[in-house]
PDB file of C-alpha atoms in Angstrom:
ATOM      1  CA  UNK A   1      -0.009   0.047  -0.205  1.00  0.00           C
ATOM      2  CA  UNK A   2       0.971   3.304  -0.713  1.00  0.00           C
ATOM      3  CA  UNK A   3       3.180   5.167   2.436  1.00  0.00           C
ATOM      4  CA  UNK A   4       0.712   8.244   2.290  1.00  0.00           C
ATOM      5  CA  UNK A   5      -2.713   6.433   1.075  1.00  0.00           C
ATOM      6  CA  UNK A   6      -5.412   9.159   1.788  1.00  0.00           C
ATOM      7  CA  UNK A   7      -3.100  11.854   3.490  1.00  0.00           C
ATOM      8  CA  UNK A   8      -4.049  15.293   2.730  1.00  0.00           C
ATOM      9  CA  UNK A   9      -0.883  17.356   2.010  1.00  0.00           C
ATOM     10  CA  UNK A  10       0.222  20.941   1.400  1.00  0.00           C
ATOM     11  CA  UNK A  11       3.624  22.187   0.109  1.00  0.00           C
ATOM     12  CA  UNK A  12       4.521  25.442   0.122  1.00  0.00           C
ATOM     13  CA  UNK A  13       7.147  26.585  -2.695  1.00  0.00           C
ATOM     14  CA  UNK A  14       5.896  24.049  -4.291  1.00  0.00           C
ATOM     15  CA  UNK A  15       6.001  25.140  -8.302  1.00  0.00           C
ATOM     16  CA  UNK A  16       9.579  23.931  -8.869  1.00  0.00           C
ATOM     17  CA  UNK A  17      12.908  22.880  -6.962  1.00  0.00           C
ATOM     18  CA  UNK A  18      12.455  20.694  -3.797  1.00  0.00           C
ATOM     19  CA  UNK A  19       9.151  21.812  -3.096  1.00  0.00           C
ATOM     20  CA  UNK A  20       7.864  20.368  -6.666  1.00  0.00           C
ATOM     21  CA  UNK A  21       9.824  16.925  -6.183  1.00  0.00           C
ATOM     22  CA  UNK A  22       8.186  16.640  -2.528  1.00  0.00           C
ATOM     23  CA  UNK A  23       4.378  17.148  -3.992  1.00  0.00           C
ATOM     24  CA  UNK A  24       5.401  14.350  -7.249  1.00  0.00           C
ATOM     25  CA  UNK A  25       6.546  11.759  -4.126  1.00  0.00           C
ATOM     26  CA  UNK A  26       4.125  12.344  -2.664  1.00  0.00           C
ATOM     27  CA  UNK A  27       1.668  11.924  -4.994  1.00  0.00           C
ATOM     28  CA  UNK A  28       3.037   8.462  -6.045  1.00  0.00           C
ATOM     29  CA  UNK A  29       2.445   7.356  -2.684  1.00  0.00           C
ATOM     30  CA  UNK A  30      -0.962   7.862  -2.675  1.00  0.00           C
ATOM     31  CA  UNK A  31      -1.554  11.690  -1.339  1.00  0.00           C
ATOM     32  CA  UNK A  32      -3.967  14.579  -2.114  1.00  0.00           C
ATOM     33  CA  UNK A  33      -1.503  17.386  -2.540  1.00  0.00           C
ATOM     34  CA  UNK A  34      -2.044  21.044  -2.057  1.00  0.00           C
ATOM     35  CA  UNK A  35       0.592  22.735  -4.484  1.00  0.00           C
ATOM     36  CA  UNK A  36       1.143  26.292  -2.955  1.00  0.00           C
ATOM     37  CA  UNK A  37       3.478  28.902  -4.213  1.00  0.00           C
ATOM     38  CA  UNK A  38       3.882  32.568  -4.986  1.00  0.00           C
ATOM     39  CA  UNK A  39       4.482  31.760  -8.581  1.00  0.00           C
ATOM     40  CA  UNK A  40       1.098  31.346  -9.847  1.00  0.00           C
ATOM     41  CA  UNK A  41       2.102  30.338 -13.769  1.00  0.00           C
ATOM     42  CA  UNK A  42       4.715  28.035 -12.654  1.00  0.00           C
ATOM     43  CA  UNK A  43       2.495  26.634 -10.096  1.00  0.00           C
ATOM     44  CA  UNK A  44      -0.604  25.978 -11.785  1.00  0.00           C
ATOM     45  CA  UNK A  45       1.649  24.203 -14.259  1.00  0.00           C
ATOM     46  CA  UNK A  46       2.967  21.829 -11.820  1.00  0.00           C
ATOM     47  CA  UNK A  47      -0.398  21.251 -10.488  1.00  0.00           C
ATOM     48  CA  UNK A  48      -1.963  20.385 -13.585  1.00  0.00           C
ATOM     49  CA  UNK A  49       0.685  18.098 -14.619  1.00  0.00           C
ATOM     50  CA  UNK A  50      -0.291  16.304 -10.951  1.00  0.00           C
ATOM     51  CA  UNK A  51      -3.947  16.531 -11.312  1.00  0.00           C
ATOM     52  CA  UNK A  52      -3.319  18.355  -7.977  1.00  0.00           C
ATOM     53  CA  UNK A  53      -5.396  21.680  -6.965  1.00  0.00           C
ATOM     54  CA  UNK A  54      -3.384  24.741  -6.388  1.00  0.00           C
ATOM     55  CA  UNK A  55      -3.583  27.848  -4.276  1.00  0.00           C
ATOM     56  CA  UNK A  56      -1.648  30.738  -4.283  1.00  0.00           C
ATOM     57  CA  UNK A  57       0.152  31.580  -1.291  1.00  0.00           C
ATOM     58  CA  UNK A  58       2.799  34.032  -0.001  1.00  0.00           C
ATOM     59  CA  UNK A  59       3.985  32.374   2.623  1.00  0.00           C
ATOM     60  CA  UNK A  60       4.841  35.746   4.588  1.00  0.00           C
ATOM     61  CA  UNK A  61       1.063  36.961   4.524  1.00  0.00           C
ATOM     62  CA  UNK A  62      -1.127  36.291   7.347  1.00  0.00           C
ATOM     63  CA  UNK A  63      -4.115  36.720   5.248  1.00  0.00           C
ATOM     64  CA  UNK A  64      -2.861  34.238   2.274  1.00  0.00           C
ATOM     65  CA  UNK A  65      -2.843  31.846   5.428  1.00  0.00           C
ATOM     66  CA  UNK A  66      -6.254  32.646   6.289  1.00  0.00           C
ATOM     67  CA  UNK A  67      -7.371  32.015   2.844  1.00  0.00           C
ATOM     68  CA  UNK A  68      -5.738  28.971   2.667  1.00  0.00           C
ATOM     69  CA  UNK A  69      -7.268  27.697   6.083  1.00  0.00           C
ATOM     70  CA  UNK A  70     -10.947  27.989   4.491  1.00  0.00           C
ATOM     71  CA  UNK A  71      -9.789  26.328   1.513  1.00  0.00           C
ATOM     72  CA  UNK A  72      -7.937  23.712   3.590  1.00  0.00           C
ATOM     73  CA  UNK A  73      -9.282  23.300   6.845  1.00  0.00           C
ATOM     74  CA  UNK A  74      -8.664  19.542   7.508  1.00  0.00           C
ATOM     75  CA  UNK A  75      -4.842  18.211   7.132  1.00  0.00           C
ATOM     76  CA  UNK A  76      -2.150  15.795   7.693  1.00  0.00           C
ATOM     77  CA  UNK A  77       0.680  17.199   6.201  1.00  0.00           C
ATOM     78  CA  UNK A  78       2.311  20.151   6.147  1.00  0.00           C
ATOM     79  CA  UNK A  79       5.811  20.430   4.201  1.00  0.00           C
ATOM     80  CA  UNK A  80       7.109  24.488   4.936  1.00  0.00           C
ATOM     81  CA  UNK A  81       9.610  24.502   1.910  1.00  0.00           C
ATOM     82  CA  UNK A  82       9.012  28.051   0.670  1.00  0.00           C
ATOM     83  CA  UNK A  83      12.441  29.975   1.406  1.00  0.00           C
ATOM     84  CA  UNK A  84      14.525  32.514  -0.359  1.00  0.00           C
ATOM     85  CA  UNK A  85      18.265  33.130  -0.187  1.00  0.00           C
ATOM     86  CA  UNK A  86      17.927  37.014  -0.625  1.00  0.00           C
ATOM     87  CA  UNK A  87      20.149  36.999  -3.755  1.00  0.00           C
ATOM     88  CA  UNK A  88      17.113  36.701  -6.269  1.00  0.00           C
ATOM     89  CA  UNK A  89      15.087  38.929  -8.111  1.00  0.00           C
ATOM     90  CA  UNK A  90      13.288  40.485  -7.419  1.00  0.00           C
ATOM     91  CA  UNK A  91      14.125  41.509  -4.072  1.00  0.00           C
ATOM     92  CA  UNK A  92      15.891  44.471  -3.291  1.00  0.00           C
ATOM     93  CA  UNK A  93      19.797  44.263  -3.114  1.00  0.00           C
ATOM     94  CA  UNK A  94      19.908  41.423  -5.558  1.00  0.00           C
ATOM     95  CA  UNK A  95      23.804  39.859  -5.165  1.00  0.00           C
ATOM     96  CA  UNK A  96      24.930  42.873  -2.707  1.00  0.00           C
ATOM     97  CA  UNK A  97      26.548  42.361   0.382  1.00  0.00           C
ATOM     98  CA  UNK A  98      24.575  39.733   2.371  1.00  0.00           C
ATOM     99  CA  UNK A  99      27.774  39.459   5.353  1.00  0.00           C
ATOM    100  CA  UNK A 100      26.993  40.832   8.953  1.00  0.00           C
ATOM    101  CA  UNK A 101      28.578  44.044   8.205  1.00  0.00           C
ATOM    102  CA  UNK A 102      27.368  45.291   5.676  1.00  0.00           C
ATOM    103  CA  UNK A 103      23.671  43.266   4.794  1.00  0.00           C
ATOM    104  CA  UNK A 104      21.039  45.932   4.469  1.00  0.00           C
ATOM    105  CA  UNK A 105      18.295  45.621   7.374  1.00  0.00           C
ATOM    106  CA  UNK A 106      15.444  45.550   4.322  1.00  0.00           C
ATOM    107  CA  UNK A 107      17.261  42.490   2.659  1.00  0.00           C
ATOM    108  CA  UNK A 108      17.477  40.749   6.266  1.00  0.00           C
ATOM    109  CA  UNK A 109      13.715  41.541   6.773  1.00  0.00           C
ATOM    110  CA  UNK A 110      12.958  40.200   3.563  1.00  0.00           C
ATOM    111  CA  UNK A 111      14.888  36.639   3.963  1.00  0.00           C
ATOM    112  CA  UNK A 112      13.437  36.354   7.613  1.00  0.00           C
ATOM    113  CA  UNK A 113       9.496  37.182   6.107  1.00  0.00           C
ATOM    114  CA  UNK A 114       9.988  34.615   4.159  1.00  0.00           C
ATOM    115  CA  UNK A 115      12.103  31.724   5.605  1.00  0.00           C
ATOM    116  CA  UNK A 116      11.009  32.265   9.235  1.00  0.00           C
ATOM    117  CA  UNK A 117       7.792  34.223   9.288  1.00  0.00           C
ATOM    118  CA  UNK A 118       6.504  31.499   6.636  1.00  0.00           C
ATOM    119  CA  UNK A 119       7.776  28.925   8.989  1.00  0.00           C
ATOM    120  CA  UNK A 120       5.795  30.209  11.873  1.00  0.00           C
ATOM    121  CA  UNK A 121       2.430  30.778  10.408  1.00  0.00           C
ATOM    122  CA  UNK A 122       2.671  27.407   8.405  1.00  0.00           C
ATOM    123  CA  UNK A 123       3.659  25.697  12.015  1.00  0.00           C
ATOM    124  CA  UNK A 124       0.640  27.691  13.228  1.00  0.00           C
ATOM    125  CA  UNK A 125      -2.189  26.841  10.470  1.00  0.00           C
ATOM    126  CA  UNK A 126      -1.411  23.224  10.512  1.00  0.00           C
ATOM    127  CA  UNK A 127      -1.581  22.642  13.922  1.00  0.00           C
ATOM    128  CA  UNK A 128      -4.753  24.218  14.121  1.00  0.00           C
ATOM    129  CA  UNK A 129      -5.658  22.258  11.009  1.00  0.00           C
ATOM    130  CA  UNK A 130      -4.630  18.739  12.509  1.00  0.00           C
ATOM    131  CA  UNK A 131      -6.481  18.971  15.824  1.00  0.00           C
ATOM    132  CA  UNK A 132      -9.372  17.498  14.689  1.00  0.00           C
ATOM    133  CA  UNK A 133      -7.566  14.454  13.874  1.00  0.00           C
ATOM    134  CA  UNK A 134      -4.931  14.879  17.189  1.00  0.00           C
ATOM    135  CA  UNK A 135      -2.305  14.123  14.748  1.00  0.00           C
ATOM    136  CA  UNK A 136      -0.123  14.835  11.496  1.00  0.00           C
ATOM    137  CA  UNK A 137       3.476  15.739  10.310  1.00  0.00           C
ATOM    138  CA  UNK A 138       4.598  19.152   9.991  1.00  0.00           C
ATOM    139  CA  UNK A 139       7.976  19.133   8.083  1.00  0.00           C
ATOM    140  CA  UNK A 140       9.987  22.167   7.898  1.00  0.00           C
ATOM    141  CA  UNK A 141      12.767  22.306   5.452  1.00  0.00           C
ATOM    142  CA  UNK A 142      15.781  24.098   6.796  1.00  0.00           C
ATOM    143  CA  UNK A 143      19.145  23.890   5.775  1.00  0.00           C
ATOM    144  CA  UNK A 144      22.854  22.902   6.820  1.00  0.00           C
ATOM    145  CA  UNK A 145      23.157  26.708   6.586  1.00  0.00           C
ATOM    146  CA  UNK A 146      21.168  26.502   9.717  1.00  0.00           C
ATOM    147  CA  UNK A 147      23.558  24.365  11.370  1.00  0.00           C
ATOM    148  CA  UNK A 148      26.945  26.239  10.785  1.00  0.00           C
ATOM    149  CA  UNK A 149      27.565  30.040   9.886  1.00  0.00           C
ATOM    150  CA  UNK A 150      27.929  31.453   6.644  1.00  0.00           C
ATOM    151  CA  UNK A 151      29.908  34.878   6.189  1.00  0.00           C
ATOM    152  CA  UNK A 152      28.261  35.949   2.895  1.00  0.00           C
ATOM    153  CA  UNK A 153      25.018  35.105   3.971  1.00  0.00           C
ATOM    154  CA  UNK A 154      24.170  35.969   7.370  1.00  0.00           C
ATOM    155  CA  UNK A 155      20.433  36.428   7.206  1.00  0.00           C
ATOM    156  CA  UNK A 156      19.758  32.991   5.006  1.00  0.00           C
ATOM    157  CA  UNK A 157      21.849  31.460   7.854  1.00  0.00           C
ATOM    158  CA  UNK A 158      20.418  33.110  10.747  1.00  0.00           C
ATOM    159  CA  UNK A 159      16.883  32.307   9.237  1.00  0.00           C
ATOM    160  CA  UNK A 160      17.404  28.509   8.770  1.00  0.00           C
ATOM    161  CA  UNK A 161      19.095  28.068  12.176  1.00  0.00           C
ATOM    162  CA  UNK A 162      15.650  29.914  13.743  1.00  0.00           C
ATOM    163  CA  UNK A 163      13.733  27.327  11.650  1.00  0.00           C
ATOM    164  CA  UNK A 164      15.888  24.479  13.112  1.00  0.00           C
ATOM    165  CA  UNK A 165      15.266  25.565  16.356  1.00  0.00           C
ATOM    166  CA  UNK A 166      11.229  26.600  16.100  1.00  0.00           C
ATOM    167  CA  UNK A 167      10.778  22.947  14.755  1.00  0.00           C
ATOM    168  CA  UNK A 168      11.974  21.544  18.283  1.00  0.00           C
ATOM    169  CA  UNK A 169       9.644  24.068  19.875  1.00  0.00           C
ATOM    170  CA  UNK A 170       6.752  23.255  18.264  1.00  0.00           C
ATOM    171  CA  UNK A 171       7.296  19.375  18.644  1.00  0.00           C
ATOM    172  CA  UNK A 172       7.478  20.112  22.204  1.00  0.00           C
ATOM    173  CA  UNK A 173       4.283  22.296  22.273  1.00  0.00           C
ATOM    174  CA  UNK A 174       2.709  19.320  20.125  1.00  0.00           C
ATOM    175  CA  UNK A 175       3.578  16.739  23.088  1.00  0.00           C
ATOM    176  CA  UNK A 176       2.380  18.822  25.816  1.00  0.00           C
ATOM    177  CA  UNK A 177      -0.888  18.966  24.488  1.00  0.00           C
ATOM    178  CA  UNK A 178      -1.298  15.685  24.179  1.00  0.00           C
ATOM    179  CA  UNK A 179      -1.329  15.820  20.435  1.00  0.00           C
ATOM    180  CA  UNK A 180       0.050  13.441  17.956  1.00  0.00           C
ATOM    181  CA  UNK A 181       1.287  16.060  15.685  1.00  0.00           C
ATOM    182  CA  UNK A 182       4.713  15.324  14.638  1.00  0.00           C
ATOM    183  CA  UNK A 183       7.274  18.248  13.801  1.00  0.00           C
ATOM    184  CA  UNK A 184      10.904  17.926  12.394  1.00  0.00           C
ATOM    185  CA  UNK A 185      13.324  19.388   9.729  1.00  0.00           C
ATOM    186  CA  UNK A 186      15.274  18.459   6.910  1.00  0.00           C
ATOM    187  CA  UNK A 187      18.591  19.832   6.345  1.00  0.00           C
ATOM    188  CA  UNK A 188      19.936  19.596   3.179  1.00  0.00           C
ATOM    189  CA  UNK A 189      23.328  21.120   1.754  1.00  0.00           C
ATOM    190  CA  UNK A 190      23.925  21.841  -1.820  1.00  0.00           C
ATOM    191  CA  UNK A 191      20.526  20.709  -3.825  1.00  0.00           C
ATOM    192  CA  UNK A 192      20.487  21.838  -7.221  1.00  0.00           C
ATOM    193  CA  UNK A 193      17.623  23.469  -8.016  1.00  0.00           C
ATOM    194  CA  UNK A 194      17.210  27.335  -9.958  1.00  0.00           C
ATOM    195  CA  UNK A 195      18.080  28.534  -6.566  1.00  0.00           C
ATOM    196  CA  UNK A 196      21.790  28.281  -7.257  1.00  0.00           C
ATOM    197  CA  UNK A 197      21.144  30.005 -10.611  1.00  0.00           C
ATOM    198  CA  UNK A 198      22.274  33.126  -9.445  1.00  0.00           C
ATOM    199  CA  UNK A 199      25.583  32.155  -7.646  1.00  0.00           C
ATOM    200  CA  UNK A 200      26.287  29.326 -10.889  1.00  0.00           C
ATOM    201  CA  UNK A 201      25.186  31.394 -13.885  1.00  0.00           C
ATOM    202  CA  UNK A 202      24.807  30.095 -17.296  1.00  0.00           C
ATOM    203  CA  UNK A 203      28.394  30.676 -19.152  1.00  0.00           C
ATOM    204  CA  UNK A 204      30.419  28.423 -19.809  1.00  0.00           C
ATOM    205  CA  UNK A 205      32.332  28.607 -16.630  1.00  0.00           C
ATOM    206  CA  UNK A 206      29.223  27.305 -14.463  1.00  0.00           C
ATOM    207  CA  UNK A 207      30.559  23.745 -14.459  1.00  0.00           C
ATOM    208  CA  UNK A 208      33.645  24.672 -12.833  1.00  0.00           C
ATOM    209  CA  UNK A 209      31.690  26.996 -10.713  1.00  0.00           C
ATOM    210  CA  UNK A 210      29.529  23.715  -9.503  1.00  0.00           C
ATOM    211  CA  UNK A 211      33.011  22.066  -9.236  1.00  0.00           C
ATOM    212  CA  UNK A 212      34.219  24.382  -6.935  1.00  0.00           C
ATOM    213  CA  UNK A 213      30.900  24.539  -4.663  1.00  0.00           C
ATOM    214  CA  UNK A 214      31.233  20.996  -3.851  1.00  0.00           C
ATOM    215  CA  UNK A 215      34.836  20.545  -3.721  1.00  0.00           C
ATOM    216  CA  UNK A 216      34.536  20.119   0.518  1.00  0.00           C
ATOM    217  CA  UNK A 217      31.687  17.776   0.007  1.00  0.00           C
ATOM    218  CA  UNK A 218      33.257  14.385   0.253  1.00  0.00           C
ATOM    219  CA  UNK A 219      30.505  12.952  -2.394  1.00  0.00           C
ATOM    220  CA  UNK A 220      31.754  15.390  -4.933  1.00  0.00           C
ATOM    221  CA  UNK A 221      28.487  16.600  -6.211  1.00  0.00           C
ATOM    222  CA  UNK A 222      25.205  18.404  -5.351  1.00  0.00           C
ATOM    223  CA  UNK A 223      22.125  16.282  -4.038  1.00  0.00           C
ATOM    224  CA  UNK A 224      19.114  16.105  -6.183  1.00  0.00           C
ATOM    225  CA  UNK A 225      15.647  17.201  -5.126  1.00  0.00           C
ATOM    226  CA  UNK A 226      14.152  13.637  -5.341  1.00  0.00           C
ATOM    227  CA  UNK A 227      16.803  12.872  -2.260  1.00  0.00           C
ATOM    228  CA  UNK A 228      15.287  15.525  -0.088  1.00  0.00           C
ATOM    229  CA  UNK A 229      11.981  13.936  -1.250  1.00  0.00           C
ATOM    230  CA  UNK A 230      12.412  10.575   0.049  1.00  0.00           C
ATOM    231  CA  UNK A 231      13.123  12.173   3.825  1.00  0.00           C
ATOM    232  CA  UNK A 232       9.916  13.913   3.434  1.00  0.00           C
ATOM    233  CA  UNK A 233       7.774  11.067   2.651  1.00  0.00           C
ATOM    234  CA  UNK A 234       9.383   9.262   5.169  1.00  0.00           C
ATOM    235  CA  UNK A 235       8.881  12.027   7.935  1.00  0.00           C
ATOM    236  CA  UNK A 236       5.367  12.229   6.666  1.00  0.00           C
ATOM    237  CA  UNK A 237       4.196   8.538   6.687  1.00  0.00           C
ATOM    238  CA  UNK A 238       3.324   6.483   9.577  1.00  0.00           C
ATOM    239  CA  UNK A 239       6.604   4.573   9.604  1.00  0.00           C
ATOM    240  CA  UNK A 240       8.018   7.598  11.901  1.00  0.00           C
ATOM    241  CA  UNK A 241       5.210   8.001  14.326  1.00  0.00           C
ATOM    242  CA  UNK A 242       8.158   8.435  16.917  1.00  0.00           C
ATOM    243  CA  UNK A 243       9.846  10.949  15.622  1.00  0.00           C
ATOM    244  CA  UNK A 244       9.620  14.157  16.329  1.00  0.00           C
ATOM    245  CA  UNK A 245      11.533  17.382  16.941  1.00  0.00           C
ATOM    246  CA  UNK A 246      14.597  15.488  15.215  1.00  0.00           C
ATOM    247  CA  UNK A 247      16.643  16.852  12.201  1.00  0.00           C
ATOM    248  CA  UNK A 248      17.906  15.021   9.136  1.00  0.00           C
ATOM    249  CA  UNK A 249      20.728  16.487   7.463  1.00  0.00           C
ATOM    250  CA  UNK A 250      21.345  15.490   3.745  1.00  0.00           C
ATOM    251  CA  UNK A 251      24.574  17.105   2.855  1.00  0.00           C
ATOM    252  CA  UNK A 252      27.019  14.332   1.470  1.00  0.00           C
ATOM    253  CA  UNK A 253      28.909  13.738   4.343  1.00  0.00           C
ATOM    254  CA  UNK A 254      30.055  17.425   4.348  1.00  0.00           C
ATOM    255  CA  UNK A 255      29.289  17.582   8.195  1.00  0.00           C
ATOM    256  CA  UNK A 256      30.472  13.943   8.894  1.00  0.00           C
ATOM    257  CA  UNK A 257      33.747  15.541   9.122  1.00  0.00           C
ATOM    258  CA  UNK A 258      35.874  19.112   9.591  1.00  0.00           C
ATOM    259  CA  UNK A 259      35.095  21.033   6.695  1.00  0.00           C
ATOM    260  CA  UNK A 260      31.684  22.417   7.813  1.00  0.00           C
ATOM    261  CA  UNK A 261      32.012  26.229   7.573  1.00  0.00           C
ATOM    262  CA  UNK A 262      31.326  27.562   3.795  1.00  0.00           C
ATOM    263  CA  UNK A 263      33.044  30.018   2.445  1.00  0.00           C
ATOM    264  CA  UNK A 264      31.844  33.074   0.291  1.00  0.00           C
TER     265      UNK A 264
END
């Protein structure tokens, strides 16, 4: 039997990348997946390809979460995947300095609004939507960057570290409430998604840039979105019913050794 048969799941940032891969994997395991994203055109295309519903959701806007709650009042699984690095367009300060000395406060706020506020709002909505069944699974996509510092991406590292900690807070709160609502985090390192394009470029030196990015990774490669999706299936399924407040790293072995701090 499929591992997620009959479960209602909602994935944020599901139009492409890791969110799309998780959505596809969930559908293959029998789940009904609500595709959400701020990118309406791409999100609708992904939802159509999977024959699943789409809802526009800017995770940093509480009004959007309230609208989603009216459309999906009861939920089994939430994946808080939507996130930004701060280097994407159309955010102010694209490719500007994001180090602790020179980062603009507006850029700091923009990254935290999506990565941290979005996760907070998602967790709050999920707890309320899972109360009718008194059970469920919340999966927060943090990052390897939430476990080590990044000199050139201070806001991103800070926001993902906060997601890591908030995951544990939510897990403990739900347990104190007598709810079988589990909350766990996944911490990918370099996973090949469109998020990397601003840093890797599309020129003839792209492969050299790719190799340089993973030079310190024991497996010497980027991860794949499908590999992150495999962990999400486990955490969403009843097979992980005793896992809560846990963090799963998927980093090609990087944190197993001494090369923990990424360069600029």
